[in-house]
Short mmCIF file of C-alpha atoms in Angstrom, two decimals:
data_model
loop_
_atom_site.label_atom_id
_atom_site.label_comp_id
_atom_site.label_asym_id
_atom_site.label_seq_id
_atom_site.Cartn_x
_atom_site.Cartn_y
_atom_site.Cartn_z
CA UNK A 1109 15.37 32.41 6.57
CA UNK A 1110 16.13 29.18 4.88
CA UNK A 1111 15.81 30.61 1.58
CA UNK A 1112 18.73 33.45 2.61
CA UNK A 1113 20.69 30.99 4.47
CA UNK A 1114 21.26 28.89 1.22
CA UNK A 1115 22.46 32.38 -0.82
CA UNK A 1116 25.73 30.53 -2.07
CA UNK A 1117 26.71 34.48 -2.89
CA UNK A 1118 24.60 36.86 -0.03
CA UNK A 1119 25.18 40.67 0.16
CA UNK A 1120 27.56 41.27 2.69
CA UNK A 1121 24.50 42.85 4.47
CA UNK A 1122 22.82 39.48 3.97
CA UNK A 1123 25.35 37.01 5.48
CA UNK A 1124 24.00 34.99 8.37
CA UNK A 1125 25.93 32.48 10.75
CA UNK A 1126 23.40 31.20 12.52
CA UNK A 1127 19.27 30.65 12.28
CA UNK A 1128 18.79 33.32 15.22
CA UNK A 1129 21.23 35.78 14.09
CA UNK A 1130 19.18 35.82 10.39
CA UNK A 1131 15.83 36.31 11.91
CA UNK A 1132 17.30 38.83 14.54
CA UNK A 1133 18.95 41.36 11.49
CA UNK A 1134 16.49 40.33 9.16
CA UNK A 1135 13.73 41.82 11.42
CA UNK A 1136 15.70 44.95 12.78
CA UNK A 1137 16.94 46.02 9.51
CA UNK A 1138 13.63 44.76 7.55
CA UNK A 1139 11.24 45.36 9.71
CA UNK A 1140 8.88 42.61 11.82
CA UNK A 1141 7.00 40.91 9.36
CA UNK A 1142 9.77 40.75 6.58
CA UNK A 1143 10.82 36.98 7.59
CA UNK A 1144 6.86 36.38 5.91
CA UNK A 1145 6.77 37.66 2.99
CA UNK A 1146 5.25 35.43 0.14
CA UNK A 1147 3.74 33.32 2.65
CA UNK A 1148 0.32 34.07 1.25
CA UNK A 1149 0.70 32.30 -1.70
CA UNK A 1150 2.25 29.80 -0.05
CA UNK A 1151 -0.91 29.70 1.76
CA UNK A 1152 -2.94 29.75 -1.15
CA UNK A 1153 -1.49 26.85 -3.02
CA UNK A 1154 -0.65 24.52 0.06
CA UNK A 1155 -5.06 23.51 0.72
CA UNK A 1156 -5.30 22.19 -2.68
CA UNK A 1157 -1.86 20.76 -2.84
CA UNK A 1158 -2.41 19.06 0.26
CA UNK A 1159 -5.54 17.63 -0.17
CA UNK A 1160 -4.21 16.17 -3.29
CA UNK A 1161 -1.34 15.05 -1.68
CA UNK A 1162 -3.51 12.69 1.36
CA UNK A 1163 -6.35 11.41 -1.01
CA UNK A 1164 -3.44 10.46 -2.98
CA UNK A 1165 -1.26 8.42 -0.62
CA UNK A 1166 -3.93 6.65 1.41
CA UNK A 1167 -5.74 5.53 -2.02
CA UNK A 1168 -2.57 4.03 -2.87
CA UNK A 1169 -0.64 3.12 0.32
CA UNK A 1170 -3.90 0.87 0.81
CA UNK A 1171 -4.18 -0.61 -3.05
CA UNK A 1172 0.00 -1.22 -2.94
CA UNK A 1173 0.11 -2.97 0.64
CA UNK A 1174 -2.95 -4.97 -0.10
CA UNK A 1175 -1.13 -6.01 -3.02
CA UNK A 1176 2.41 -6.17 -1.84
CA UNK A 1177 2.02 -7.73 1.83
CA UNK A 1178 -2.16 -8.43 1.86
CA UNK A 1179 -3.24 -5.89 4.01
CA UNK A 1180 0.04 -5.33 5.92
CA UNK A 1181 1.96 -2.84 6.84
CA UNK A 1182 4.66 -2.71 3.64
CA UNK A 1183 7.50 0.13 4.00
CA UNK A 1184 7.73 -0.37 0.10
CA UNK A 1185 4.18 0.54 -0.65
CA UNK A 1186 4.04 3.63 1.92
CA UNK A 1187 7.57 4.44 0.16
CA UNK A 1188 5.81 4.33 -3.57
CA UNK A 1189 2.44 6.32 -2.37
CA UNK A 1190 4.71 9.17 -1.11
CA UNK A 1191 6.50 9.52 -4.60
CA UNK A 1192 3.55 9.48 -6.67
CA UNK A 1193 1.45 12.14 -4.33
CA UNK A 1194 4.42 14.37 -4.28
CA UNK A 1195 4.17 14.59 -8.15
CA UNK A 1196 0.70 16.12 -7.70
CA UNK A 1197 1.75 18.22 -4.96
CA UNK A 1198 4.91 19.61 -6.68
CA UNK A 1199 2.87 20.57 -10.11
CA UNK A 1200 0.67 22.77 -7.47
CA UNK A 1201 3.28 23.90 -5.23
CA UNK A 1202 6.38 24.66 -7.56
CA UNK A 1203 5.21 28.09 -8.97
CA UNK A 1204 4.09 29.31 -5.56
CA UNK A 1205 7.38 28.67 -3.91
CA UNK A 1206 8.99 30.23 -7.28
CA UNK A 1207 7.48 33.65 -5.99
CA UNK A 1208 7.48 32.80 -2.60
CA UNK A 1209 11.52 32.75 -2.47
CA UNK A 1210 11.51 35.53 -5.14
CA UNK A 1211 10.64 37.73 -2.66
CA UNK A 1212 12.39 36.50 0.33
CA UNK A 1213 15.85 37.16 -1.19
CA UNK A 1214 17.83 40.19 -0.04
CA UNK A 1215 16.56 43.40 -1.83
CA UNK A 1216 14.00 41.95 -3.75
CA UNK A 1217 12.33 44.24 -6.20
CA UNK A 1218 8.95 42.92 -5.99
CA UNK A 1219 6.46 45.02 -4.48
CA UNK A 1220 3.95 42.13 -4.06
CA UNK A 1221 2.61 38.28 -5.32
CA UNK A 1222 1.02 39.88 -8.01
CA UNK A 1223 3.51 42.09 -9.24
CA UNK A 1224 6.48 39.57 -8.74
CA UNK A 1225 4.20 36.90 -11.06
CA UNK A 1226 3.54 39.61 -13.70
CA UNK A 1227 6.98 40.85 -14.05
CA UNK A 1228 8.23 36.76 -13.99
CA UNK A 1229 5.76 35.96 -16.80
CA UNK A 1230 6.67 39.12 -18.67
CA UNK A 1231 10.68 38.71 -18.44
CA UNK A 1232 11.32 34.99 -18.49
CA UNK A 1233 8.17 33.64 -19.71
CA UNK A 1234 5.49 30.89 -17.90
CA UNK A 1235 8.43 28.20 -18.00
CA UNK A 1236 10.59 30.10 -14.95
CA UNK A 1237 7.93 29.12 -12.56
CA UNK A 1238 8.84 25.21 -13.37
CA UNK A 1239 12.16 26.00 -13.91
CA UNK A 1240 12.95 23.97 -10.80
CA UNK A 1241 10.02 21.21 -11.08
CA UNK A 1242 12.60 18.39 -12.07
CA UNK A 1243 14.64 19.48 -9.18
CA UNK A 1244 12.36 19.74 -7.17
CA UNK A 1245 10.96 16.62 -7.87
CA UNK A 1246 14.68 14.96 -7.66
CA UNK A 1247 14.35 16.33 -4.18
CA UNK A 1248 10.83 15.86 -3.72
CA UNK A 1249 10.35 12.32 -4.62
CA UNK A 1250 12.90 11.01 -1.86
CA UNK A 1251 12.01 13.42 0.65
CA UNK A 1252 8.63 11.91 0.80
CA UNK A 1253 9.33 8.42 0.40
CA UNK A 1254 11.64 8.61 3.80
CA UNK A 1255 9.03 11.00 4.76
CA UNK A 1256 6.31 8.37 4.68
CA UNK A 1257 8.48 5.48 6.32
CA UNK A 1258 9.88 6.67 8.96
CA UNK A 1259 6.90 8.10 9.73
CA UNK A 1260 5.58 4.94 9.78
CA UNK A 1261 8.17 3.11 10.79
CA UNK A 1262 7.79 5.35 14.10
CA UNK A 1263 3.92 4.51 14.29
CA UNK A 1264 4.74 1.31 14.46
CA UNK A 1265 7.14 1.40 17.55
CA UNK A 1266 5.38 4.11 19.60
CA UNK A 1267 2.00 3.47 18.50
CA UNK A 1268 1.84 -0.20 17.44
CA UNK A 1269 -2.14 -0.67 17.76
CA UNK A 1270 -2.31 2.55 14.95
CA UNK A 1271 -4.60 4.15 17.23
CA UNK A 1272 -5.74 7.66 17.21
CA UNK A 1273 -2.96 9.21 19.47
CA UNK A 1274 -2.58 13.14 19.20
CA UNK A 1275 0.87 12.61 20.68
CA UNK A 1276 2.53 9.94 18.78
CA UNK A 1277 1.69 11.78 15.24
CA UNK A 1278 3.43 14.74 16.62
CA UNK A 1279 6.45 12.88 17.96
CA UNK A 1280 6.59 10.73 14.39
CA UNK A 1281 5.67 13.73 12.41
CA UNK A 1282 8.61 15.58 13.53
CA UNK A 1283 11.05 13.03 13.45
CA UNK A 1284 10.25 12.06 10.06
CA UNK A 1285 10.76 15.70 8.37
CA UNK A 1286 13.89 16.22 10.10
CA UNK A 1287 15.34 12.97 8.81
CA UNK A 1288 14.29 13.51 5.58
CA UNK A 1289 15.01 17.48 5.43
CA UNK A 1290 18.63 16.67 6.09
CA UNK A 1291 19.32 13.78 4.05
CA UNK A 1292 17.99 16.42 0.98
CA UNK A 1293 18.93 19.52 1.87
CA UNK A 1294 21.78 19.14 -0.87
CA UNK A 1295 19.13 19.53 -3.92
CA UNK A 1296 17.16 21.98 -1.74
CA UNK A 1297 19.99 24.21 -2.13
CA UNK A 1298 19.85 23.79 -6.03
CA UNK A 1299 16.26 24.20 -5.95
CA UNK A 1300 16.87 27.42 -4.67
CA UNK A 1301 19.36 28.71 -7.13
CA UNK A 1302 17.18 27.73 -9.86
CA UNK A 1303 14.29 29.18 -8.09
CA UNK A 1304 16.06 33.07 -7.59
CA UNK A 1305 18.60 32.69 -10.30
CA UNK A 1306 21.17 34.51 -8.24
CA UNK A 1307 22.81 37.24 -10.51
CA UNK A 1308 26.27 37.89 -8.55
CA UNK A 1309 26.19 34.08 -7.36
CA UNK A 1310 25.85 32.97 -11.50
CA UNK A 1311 28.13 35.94 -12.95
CA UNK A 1312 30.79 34.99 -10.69
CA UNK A 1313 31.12 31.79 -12.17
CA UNK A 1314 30.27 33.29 -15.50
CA UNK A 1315 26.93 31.79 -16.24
CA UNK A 1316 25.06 33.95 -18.32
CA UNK A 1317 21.97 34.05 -19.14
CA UNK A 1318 19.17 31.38 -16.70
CA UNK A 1319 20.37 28.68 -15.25
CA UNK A 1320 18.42 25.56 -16.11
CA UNK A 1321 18.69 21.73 -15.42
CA UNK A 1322 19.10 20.07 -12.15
CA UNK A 1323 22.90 18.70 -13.30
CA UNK A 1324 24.12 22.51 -13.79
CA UNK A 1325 22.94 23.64 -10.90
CA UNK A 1326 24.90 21.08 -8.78
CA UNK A 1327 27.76 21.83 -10.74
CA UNK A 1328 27.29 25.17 -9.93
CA UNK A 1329 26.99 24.74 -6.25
CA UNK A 1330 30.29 22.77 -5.87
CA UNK A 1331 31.97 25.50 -7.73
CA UNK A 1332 30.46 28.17 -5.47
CA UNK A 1333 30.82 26.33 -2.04
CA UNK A 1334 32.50 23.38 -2.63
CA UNK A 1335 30.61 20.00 -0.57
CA UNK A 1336 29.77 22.58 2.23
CA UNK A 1337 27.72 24.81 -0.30
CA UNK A 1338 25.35 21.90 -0.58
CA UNK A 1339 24.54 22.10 3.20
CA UNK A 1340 23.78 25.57 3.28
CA UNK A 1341 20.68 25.94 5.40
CA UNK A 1342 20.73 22.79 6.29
CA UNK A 1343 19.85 23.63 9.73
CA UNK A 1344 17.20 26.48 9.04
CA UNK A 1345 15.83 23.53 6.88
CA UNK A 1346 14.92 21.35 9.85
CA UNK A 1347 13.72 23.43 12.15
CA UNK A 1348 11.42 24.69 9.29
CA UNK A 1349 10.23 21.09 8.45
CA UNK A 1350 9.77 19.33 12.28
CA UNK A 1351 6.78 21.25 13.19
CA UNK A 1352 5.45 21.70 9.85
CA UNK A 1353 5.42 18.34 8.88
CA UNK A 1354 4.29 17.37 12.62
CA UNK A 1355 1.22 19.50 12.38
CA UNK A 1356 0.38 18.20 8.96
CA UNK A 1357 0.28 14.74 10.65
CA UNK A 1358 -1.57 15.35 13.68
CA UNK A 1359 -4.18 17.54 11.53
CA UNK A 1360 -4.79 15.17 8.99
CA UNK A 1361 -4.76 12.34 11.60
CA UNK A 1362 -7.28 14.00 13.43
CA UNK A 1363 -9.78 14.27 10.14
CA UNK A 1364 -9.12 10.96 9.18
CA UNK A 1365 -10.50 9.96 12.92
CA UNK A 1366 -13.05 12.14 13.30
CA UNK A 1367 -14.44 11.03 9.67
CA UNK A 1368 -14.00 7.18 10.25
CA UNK A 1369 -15.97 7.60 13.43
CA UNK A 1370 -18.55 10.09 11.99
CA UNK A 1371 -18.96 7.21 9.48
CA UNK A 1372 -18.92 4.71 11.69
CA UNK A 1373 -21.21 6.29 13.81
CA UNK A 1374 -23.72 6.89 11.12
CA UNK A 1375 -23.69 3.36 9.82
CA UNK A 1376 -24.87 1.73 13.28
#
């Protein structure tokens, strides 16, 4: 939905005004399980990319704060950790969502993952699937660092003793990926151009040719929607990132709880 909602220029059979009317004519025109497509490899690259992404920020949340505030709780350090694991992340994750909104778009011609990555790799060459990687890291990088701290920030105010609390990394987890999914849902929307290289959207403003670079994609936005066009989806965008960044937390909360007591445990 979010990827269709930021369309800057949709089929008239593709314009939306509202998250429920998309999925509604997306499914009775589509058919049930259209709204899904490409999650698989979505699927597929999000384990690895994710278990990057943790080992990552804890290894260095802990080494910064140590070093920052000796052993406390620095909104600086959990800030830093967040960049650096997204750029991990975002080298695993970048192709996959490069098919992955491929195949969402209105009238897509791929058949399936397989035959959308062939026919990418055959047109436009291994580079189109990190067309968007600086954007996406322009997007990325601050996403996660107000990701991180006002996750934390939350912890700290609703679960102060940083116990293991099913409830509060729910609560923090979905607070913190709607902040940050708004405050970026500007280069989200040029992520996304980039990503399906809209051919009415870029002939209309006579772009010919792939778009590349994060600075000519904004420019195109603006010229295409004006400041609005860089807002596009902004509310498909949150309602897509509370409970997924919610159940990240609480899962990986849980692990990390159930392992430091399984270790605990085995020590004594």
């Amino acid at each position: 939905l979010q990827t269709r909602m930021q369309s800057l220029q949709p089929d008239p059979k593709a314009q939306y005004r509202s998250v429920y009317e998309a999925l509604k004519k997306i499914v009775l025109t589509e058919g049930f399980w259209r709204p899904l497509r490409g999650i698989n490899v979505t699927v597929l690259g999000a384990g690895p990319a994710h278990a990057m992404y943790f080992a990552c920020y804890e290894k260095m949340k802990k080494s910064l704060s140590d070093t920052i505030q000796h052993g406390g709780n620095s909104h600086l350090a959990n800030g830093i950790a967040g960049s650096v694991a997204t750029l991990l992340h975002d080298a695993v994750m970048n192709p996959a969502e490069v098919v992955k909104q491929r195949m969402q778009m209105f009238n897509s011609p791929y058949k399936s993952v397989l035959a959308c990555i062939r026919t990418v790799q055959k047109t436009e060459g291994f580079s189109a699937f990190y067309r968007s990687y600086t954007t996406q890291l322009t997007m990325n990088v601050p996403f996660q660092a107000i990701h991180f701290i006002t996750y934390e920030f939350m912890q700290e105010q609703i679960n102060p003793h940083r116990e293991y609390n099913p409830r509060s990394h729910i609560v923090s987890g979905a607070i913190a990926g709607a902040v940050a999914a708004a405050t970026t849902t500007p280069m989200d929307v040029c992520k996304t151009l980039l990503n399906t290289q809209e051919n009415i959207a870029l002939s209309s403003v006579n772009v010919s040719g792939h778009l590349s670079g994060m600075m000519n994609a904004f420019k195109t936005v603006y010229q295409l929607g004006g400041i609005s066009g860089y807002f596009r989806g902004v509310q498909a965008r949150v309602i897509y990132q509370m409970p997924s960044t919610a159940i990240a937390w609480s899962v990986y909360e849980f692990f990390k709880y159930f392992l430091t007591k399984h270790k605990l445990e085995k020590r004594t």
